[in-house]
Coordinates of C-alpha atoms in Angstrom, one line a residue:
M234 CA 40.1 -2.4 17.8
P235 CA 39.2 -3.2 14.2
R236 CA 39.6 -6.9 13.4
P237 CA 41.9 -8.0 10.6
L238 CA 41.1 -8.8 7.0
L239 CA 39.7 -12.3 6.7
L240 CA 39.4 -14.6 3.8
M241 CA 36.1 -16.4 4.0
P242 CA 34.6 -19.0 1.7
I243 CA 31.0 -18.1 0.9
S244 CA 28.4 -19.5 -1.3
L245 CA 26.2 -17.1 -3.4
S246 CA 23.5 -17.6 -5.8
L247 CA 24.1 -14.8 -8.3
P248 CA 21.4 -13.6 -10.6
A249 CA 22.4 -12.8 -14.2
G250 CA 24.3 -9.6 -14.5
V251 CA 25.5 -9.4 -10.9
I252 CA 29.2 -9.0 -10.6
A253 CA 31.2 -10.5 -7.8
Y254 CA 34.8 -9.9 -6.9
G255 CA 37.3 -12.1 -5.2
C256 CA 40.8 -11.0 -4.0
R257 CA 43.4 -12.3 -1.7
N258 CA 45.7 -9.4 -1.3
Y259 CA 46.9 -8.4 2.2
S260 CA 49.7 -6.3 3.3
P261 CA 50.7 -4.4 6.5
P262 CA 49.8 -0.9 5.2
L263 CA 46.2 -1.8 5.1
K264 CA 46.4 -2.8 8.8
R265 CA 47.7 0.6 9.5
L266 CA 44.9 2.2 7.5
L267 CA 42.3 0.4 9.6
A268 CA 44.1 1.1 12.9
D269 CA 44.3 4.8 12.0
N270 CA 40.6 5.0 11.3
Y271 CA 40.9 6.2 7.8
N272 CA 37.6 7.0 6.1
D273 CA 35.9 4.9 3.5
T274 CA 37.4 6.9 0.6
A275 CA 41.0 6.3 1.8
L276 CA 40.3 2.6 2.1
L277 CA 38.7 2.5 -1.4
R278 CA 41.8 4.2 -2.8
Y279 CA 44.0 1.7 -1.1
L280 CA 42.0 -1.2 -2.3
Y281 CA 41.8 0.1 -5.8
H282 CA 45.5 0.5 -6.0
R283 CA 46.4 -2.8 -4.3
S284 CA 43.7 -5.1 -5.8
S285 CA 43.2 -6.3 -9.3
C286 CA 40.0 -8.3 -9.6
N287 CA 38.1 -9.4 -12.6
N288 CA 34.6 -10.7 -12.3
I289 CA 33.5 -14.2 -11.5
P290 CA 31.0 -15.4 -14.1
S291 CA 27.4 -15.4 -12.8
Q292 CA 27.1 -19.1 -13.3
L293 CA 29.8 -19.8 -10.7
T294 CA 28.3 -19.9 -7.2
S295 CA 31.2 -20.6 -5.0
L296 CA 33.9 -18.0 -4.5
F297 CA 36.2 -16.4 -2.0
C298 CA 35.8 -12.8 -0.9
F299 CA 37.5 -10.5 1.5
K300 CA 35.4 -9.5 4.5
F301 CA 36.1 -6.5 6.7
F302 CA 35.0 -6.1 10.2
P303 CA 36.3 -2.7 11.3
T304 CA 34.1 -0.7 13.6
N305 CA 34.4 2.4 11.5
L306 CA 32.9 0.8 8.4
N307 CA 29.4 -0.4 7.8
C308 CA 30.3 -3.7 6.0
L309 CA 27.9 -6.4 6.6
L310 CA 27.9 -10.2 6.0
T311 CA 25.4 -10.0 3.2
G312 CA 27.5 -11.2 0.3
N313 CA 28.5 -7.6 -0.5
S314 CA 32.2 -7.0 -0.2
L315 CA 34.0 -3.7 -0.2
F316 CA 34.4 -4.2 -3.9
F317 CA 30.7 -3.8 -4.4
R318 CA 30.9 -0.6 -2.5
M319 CA 33.8 0.5 -4.6
E320 CA 31.8 -0.2 -7.8
R321 CA 29.0 2.1 -6.6
F322 CA 31.6 4.7 -5.7
W323 CA 33.0 4.5 -9.3
S324 CA 29.8 4.4 -11.2
G325 CA 28.7 8.0 -10.7
S326 CA 27.7 10.3 -13.4
S327 CA 31.2 11.9 -13.7
I328 CA 32.5 8.7 -15.3
N329 CA 30.7 9.1 -18.5
K330 CA 33.4 9.3 -21.1
N331 CA 36.6 7.6 -21.9
K332 CA 39.0 10.4 -20.9
A333 CA 37.4 10.7 -17.5
M334 CA 37.7 6.9 -17.0
V335 CA 41.4 7.1 -17.6
E336 CA 41.8 10.2 -15.4
H337 CA 40.2 8.3 -12.5
L338 CA 42.5 5.4 -13.0
Q339 CA 45.4 7.8 -12.9
H340 CA 44.0 9.6 -9.8
Y341 CA 43.8 6.3 -7.9
G342 CA 47.3 5.2 -8.8
V343 CA 46.3 2.5 -11.3
I344 CA 47.9 4.2 -14.2
S345 CA 51.3 5.9 -13.8
S346 CA 52.5 5.5 -17.4
K347 CA 52.0 8.4 -19.8
K348 CA 52.1 6.1 -22.7
V349 CA 49.4 3.8 -21.3
S350 CA 47.2 6.7 -20.4
E351 CA 47.5 8.1 -24.0
V352 CA 46.7 4.8 -25.6
M353 CA 43.7 4.1 -23.3
E354 CA 42.4 7.6 -24.0
T355 CA 42.8 7.1 -27.8
I356 CA 41.0 3.7 -27.9
D357 CA 37.4 4.4 -26.9
R358 CA 36.2 1.5 -24.7
A359 CA 32.6 2.2 -25.6
L360 CA 33.3 0.7 -29.1
F361 CA 34.2 -2.6 -27.6
V362 CA 31.4 -3.3 -25.1
P363 CA 27.9 -4.5 -25.8
D364 CA 25.4 -1.8 -26.7
G365 CA 23.5 -0.4 -23.6
T366 CA 26.2 -1.3 -21.1
P367 CA 28.0 1.4 -19.0
A368 CA 31.3 1.4 -21.0
Y369 CA 33.3 3.6 -18.6
V370 CA 32.5 2.0 -15.3
D371 CA 35.5 0.2 -13.9
S372 CA 34.0 -3.3 -14.1
P373 CA 34.3 -6.4 -16.2
M374 CA 31.3 -7.0 -18.5
A375 CA 29.8 -10.1 -20.2
I376 CA 30.2 -10.1 -24.0
G377 CA 28.4 -13.3 -24.7
Y378 CA 29.5 -16.8 -25.3
N379 CA 30.5 -17.1 -21.6
A380 CA 33.2 -14.6 -22.1
T381 CA 34.0 -11.2 -20.6
I382 CA 35.9 -8.0 -21.3
S383 CA 38.1 -7.3 -18.4
A384 CA 37.7 -4.2 -16.1
P385 CA 39.7 -1.1 -17.3
H386 CA 42.0 -1.3 -14.3
M387 CA 43.1 -4.8 -15.3
H388 CA 43.7 -3.7 -18.9
A389 CA 45.8 -0.8 -17.5
T390 CA 47.7 -3.0 -15.2
C391 CA 48.6 -5.5 -17.9
L392 CA 49.6 -2.7 -20.4
Q393 CA 51.9 -1.2 -17.8
L394 CA 53.5 -4.6 -17.0
L395 CA 54.2 -5.1 -20.7
E396 CA 55.1 -1.5 -21.6
E397 CA 58.8 -2.1 -22.0
N398 CA 58.0 -4.9 -24.4
L399 CA 55.5 -2.8 -26.5
K400 CA 57.9 -0.4 -28.0
P401 CA 57.5 0.6 -31.7
G402 CA 58.4 -2.2 -34.0
M403 CA 57.9 -5.0 -31.5
H404 CA 55.5 -8.0 -31.8
A405 CA 52.6 -8.6 -29.4
L406 CA 50.2 -11.5 -29.0
D407 CA 46.8 -11.1 -27.3
V408 CA 45.4 -14.6 -26.4
G409 CA 41.6 -14.5 -25.9
S410 CA 41.2 -11.2 -27.7
G411 CA 37.4 -11.1 -27.2
T412 CA 36.0 -7.8 -28.4
G413 CA 39.4 -6.6 -29.6
Y414 CA 39.9 -3.8 -27.1
L415 CA 43.3 -4.7 -25.7
T416 CA 44.5 -5.9 -29.1
A417 CA 43.8 -2.4 -30.4
C418 CA 45.7 -0.9 -27.5
L419 CA 48.7 -3.2 -28.1
A420 CA 48.6 -2.3 -31.8
L421 CA 48.9 1.5 -31.0
M422 CA 51.8 0.9 -28.7
V423 CA 53.9 -1.2 -31.2
G424 CA 52.8 1.0 -34.1
P425 CA 52.8 0.3 -37.8
Q426 CA 56.3 -1.0 -37.8
G427 CA 55.3 -3.6 -35.2
R428 CA 52.8 -6.4 -35.2
A429 CA 49.8 -7.0 -32.9
V430 CA 48.0 -10.3 -33.2
G431 CA 44.8 -11.3 -31.5
V432 CA 43.6 -14.9 -31.2
E433 CA 40.0 -15.7 -30.3
H434 CA 38.4 -19.2 -30.5
I435 CA 34.9 -18.0 -30.8
P436 CA 34.4 -17.0 -34.5
E437 CA 31.5 -14.7 -33.8
L438 CA 33.6 -12.7 -31.3
A439 CA 36.5 -12.6 -33.7
N440 CA 34.3 -11.2 -36.5
S441 CA 32.6 -8.6 -34.2
S442 CA 36.0 -7.5 -32.9
L443 CA 37.1 -6.7 -36.4
K444 CA 34.1 -4.4 -36.8
N445 CA 34.8 -2.8 -33.4
I446 CA 38.4 -2.1 -34.4
E447 CA 37.3 -0.7 -37.8
K448 CA 35.4 2.0 -35.9
S449 CA 38.4 2.8 -33.6
A450 CA 41.6 4.7 -33.8
A451 CA 43.4 1.4 -34.6
A452 CA 41.5 1.1 -37.9
P453 CA 44.5 2.2 -40.0
L454 CA 46.7 -0.4 -38.5
L455 CA 44.1 -3.1 -39.3
K456 CA 43.9 -1.9 -42.8
E457 CA 47.7 -1.8 -43.2
G458 CA 48.1 -5.3 -41.8
S459 CA 50.1 -4.6 -38.7
L460 CA 47.1 -5.5 -36.6
S461 CA 45.3 -8.8 -37.2
I462 CA 42.6 -11.0 -35.5
H463 CA 42.6 -14.8 -36.0
V464 CA 40.3 -17.6 -35.0
G465 CA 42.1 -20.3 -33.2
D466 CA 43.0 -21.9 -29.9
G467 CA 45.0 -19.3 -28.0
R468 CA 46.6 -21.9 -25.9
E469 CA 48.6 -22.8 -29.0
G470 CA 49.6 -19.2 -29.6
W471 CA 50.0 -18.0 -33.2
P472 CA 53.3 -19.2 -34.6
E473 CA 53.1 -17.3 -37.9
F474 CA 54.3 -14.0 -36.3
A475 CA 56.4 -15.4 -33.4
P476 CA 58.5 -14.8 -31.6
Y477 CA 56.7 -12.2 -29.5
D478 CA 58.2 -9.5 -27.4
A479 CA 54.9 -9.3 -25.4
I480 CA 52.2 -11.8 -24.7
H481 CA 48.9 -11.0 -22.9
V482 CA 46.5 -13.8 -21.9
G483 CA 43.0 -12.8 -21.0
A484 CA 41.8 -16.0 -19.3
A485 CA 43.1 -18.1 -16.5
A486 CA 45.2 -21.2 -17.4
P487 CA 45.7 -24.1 -14.9
E488 CA 49.4 -23.8 -15.9
I489 CA 51.4 -21.7 -18.4
P490 CA 50.9 -23.3 -21.8
Q491 CA 54.2 -24.5 -23.3
P492 CA 53.5 -23.2 -26.8
L493 CA 53.2 -19.6 -25.4
L494 CA 56.6 -20.0 -23.6
D495 CA 58.1 -21.3 -26.8
Q496 CA 56.8 -18.3 -28.8
L497 CA 58.0 -15.8 -26.3
K498 CA 61.1 -14.0 -27.5
P499 CA 64.3 -14.0 -25.4
G500 CA 64.0 -10.7 -23.5
G501 CA 60.2 -10.9 -23.9
R502 CA 57.5 -10.8 -21.2
M503 CA 54.1 -12.5 -20.8
V504 CA 51.4 -11.7 -18.4
I505 CA 49.0 -14.5 -17.7
P506 CA 46.5 -15.4 -15.0
V507 CA 47.2 -18.8 -13.6
G508 CA 45.1 -21.0 -11.3
N509 CA 41.6 -22.4 -10.8
I510 CA 39.8 -21.3 -7.6
F511 CA 42.8 -19.3 -6.5
Q512 CA 44.4 -17.3 -9.4
D513 CA 47.4 -15.1 -9.6
L514 CA 48.5 -12.8 -12.4
K515 CA 51.9 -14.2 -13.3
V516 CA 54.6 -12.1 -14.9
V517 CA 56.8 -14.4 -17.1
D518 CA 60.1 -13.1 -18.3
K519 CA 62.3 -15.0 -20.8
K520 CA 66.0 -14.1 -20.4
E521 CA 68.3 -13.8 -23.3
D522 CA 69.8 -17.2 -22.6
G523 CA 66.3 -18.7 -22.8
S524 CA 65.7 -19.3 -19.1
I525 CA 62.4 -18.4 -17.6
S526 CA 61.5 -16.5 -14.5
V527 CA 58.0 -16.3 -13.1
R528 CA 56.6 -14.0 -10.4
S529 CA 53.2 -13.3 -9.0
E530 CA 51.9 -9.7 -9.5
T531 CA 48.6 -9.9 -7.7
S532 CA 45.6 -12.1 -7.1
V533 CA 42.9 -12.0 -9.7
R534 CA 39.7 -13.7 -10.9
Y535 CA 39.3 -14.5 -14.6
V536 CA 37.2 -16.9 -16.7
P537 CA 39.0 -20.1 -17.6
L538 CA 41.4 -20.5 -20.6
T539 CA 39.8 -23.6 -22.1
S540 CA 38.6 -25.1 -25.3
R541 CA 35.8 -23.5 -27.4
D542 CA 33.4 -26.3 -26.7
A543 CA 34.0 -26.2 -22.9
Q544 CA 33.5 -22.4 -22.9
L545 CA 30.2 -22.7 -24.8
R546 CA 29.0 -25.3 -22.4
G547 CA 29.8 -23.0 -19.5
Y548 CA 33.1 -24.6 -18.6

């Protein structure tokens, strides 16, 4: 009989550029998949649909990974998890353009929204990643300054969670906007009558993100002023254009910052990773009476939401 999914602490010394994944999801359907001796591809599809993992930065050497010990899979205790195998599966030559990337995310059940697929097809990810990196592989990537751009499946997940709060004319805030990719996607969703605001505390990233956006399909929105990027501490939000119907936070906070809750509009939604070693993607809804509800969507791994100085020091 295959043995169940285990959560094991492991210590790795990761060379630069190596991506590690950590997830804590478990549910009975996976147990049935293992018991029924599904092949590797079925398991990969399941994991891809159920798991949302961003990378752990290479300078972190202690992490938590899932380990499988089924008899029908050749998964070894070498520091490689199924997520490494999934990465190789996804990095074939067929994923060489933006549309194909989105189609794969649809095929594996990550994207079910027509609007999200249209927006992600329109905003070319290659314009927002460092030159020479495989833009369309479903993996987070380092962008300098101890920051990353999230994996496409995480961007898709967050856009879908926020979709009802990204209708034309609405206001959206992107905290930790990085290279500007998701801010551009938010801008397309809320349209010229809305407002998309990115806040990034690394000035060099903010400046380069403006250049990225200028080359993208969101350029007219930037020129017209409905899309803007600002240098600042994202933990404080951006009060000028508050309240926001949608807030996306691209780094993990130890707790939900109060200024972001204050700037969330009644009826609005925020998605934010929360935690330190263990992190969960939280979905925060503010009801019309101002009360707050919080639920966990999935386990994730993001870089910390911290001060600029702490980030530049490597946290």
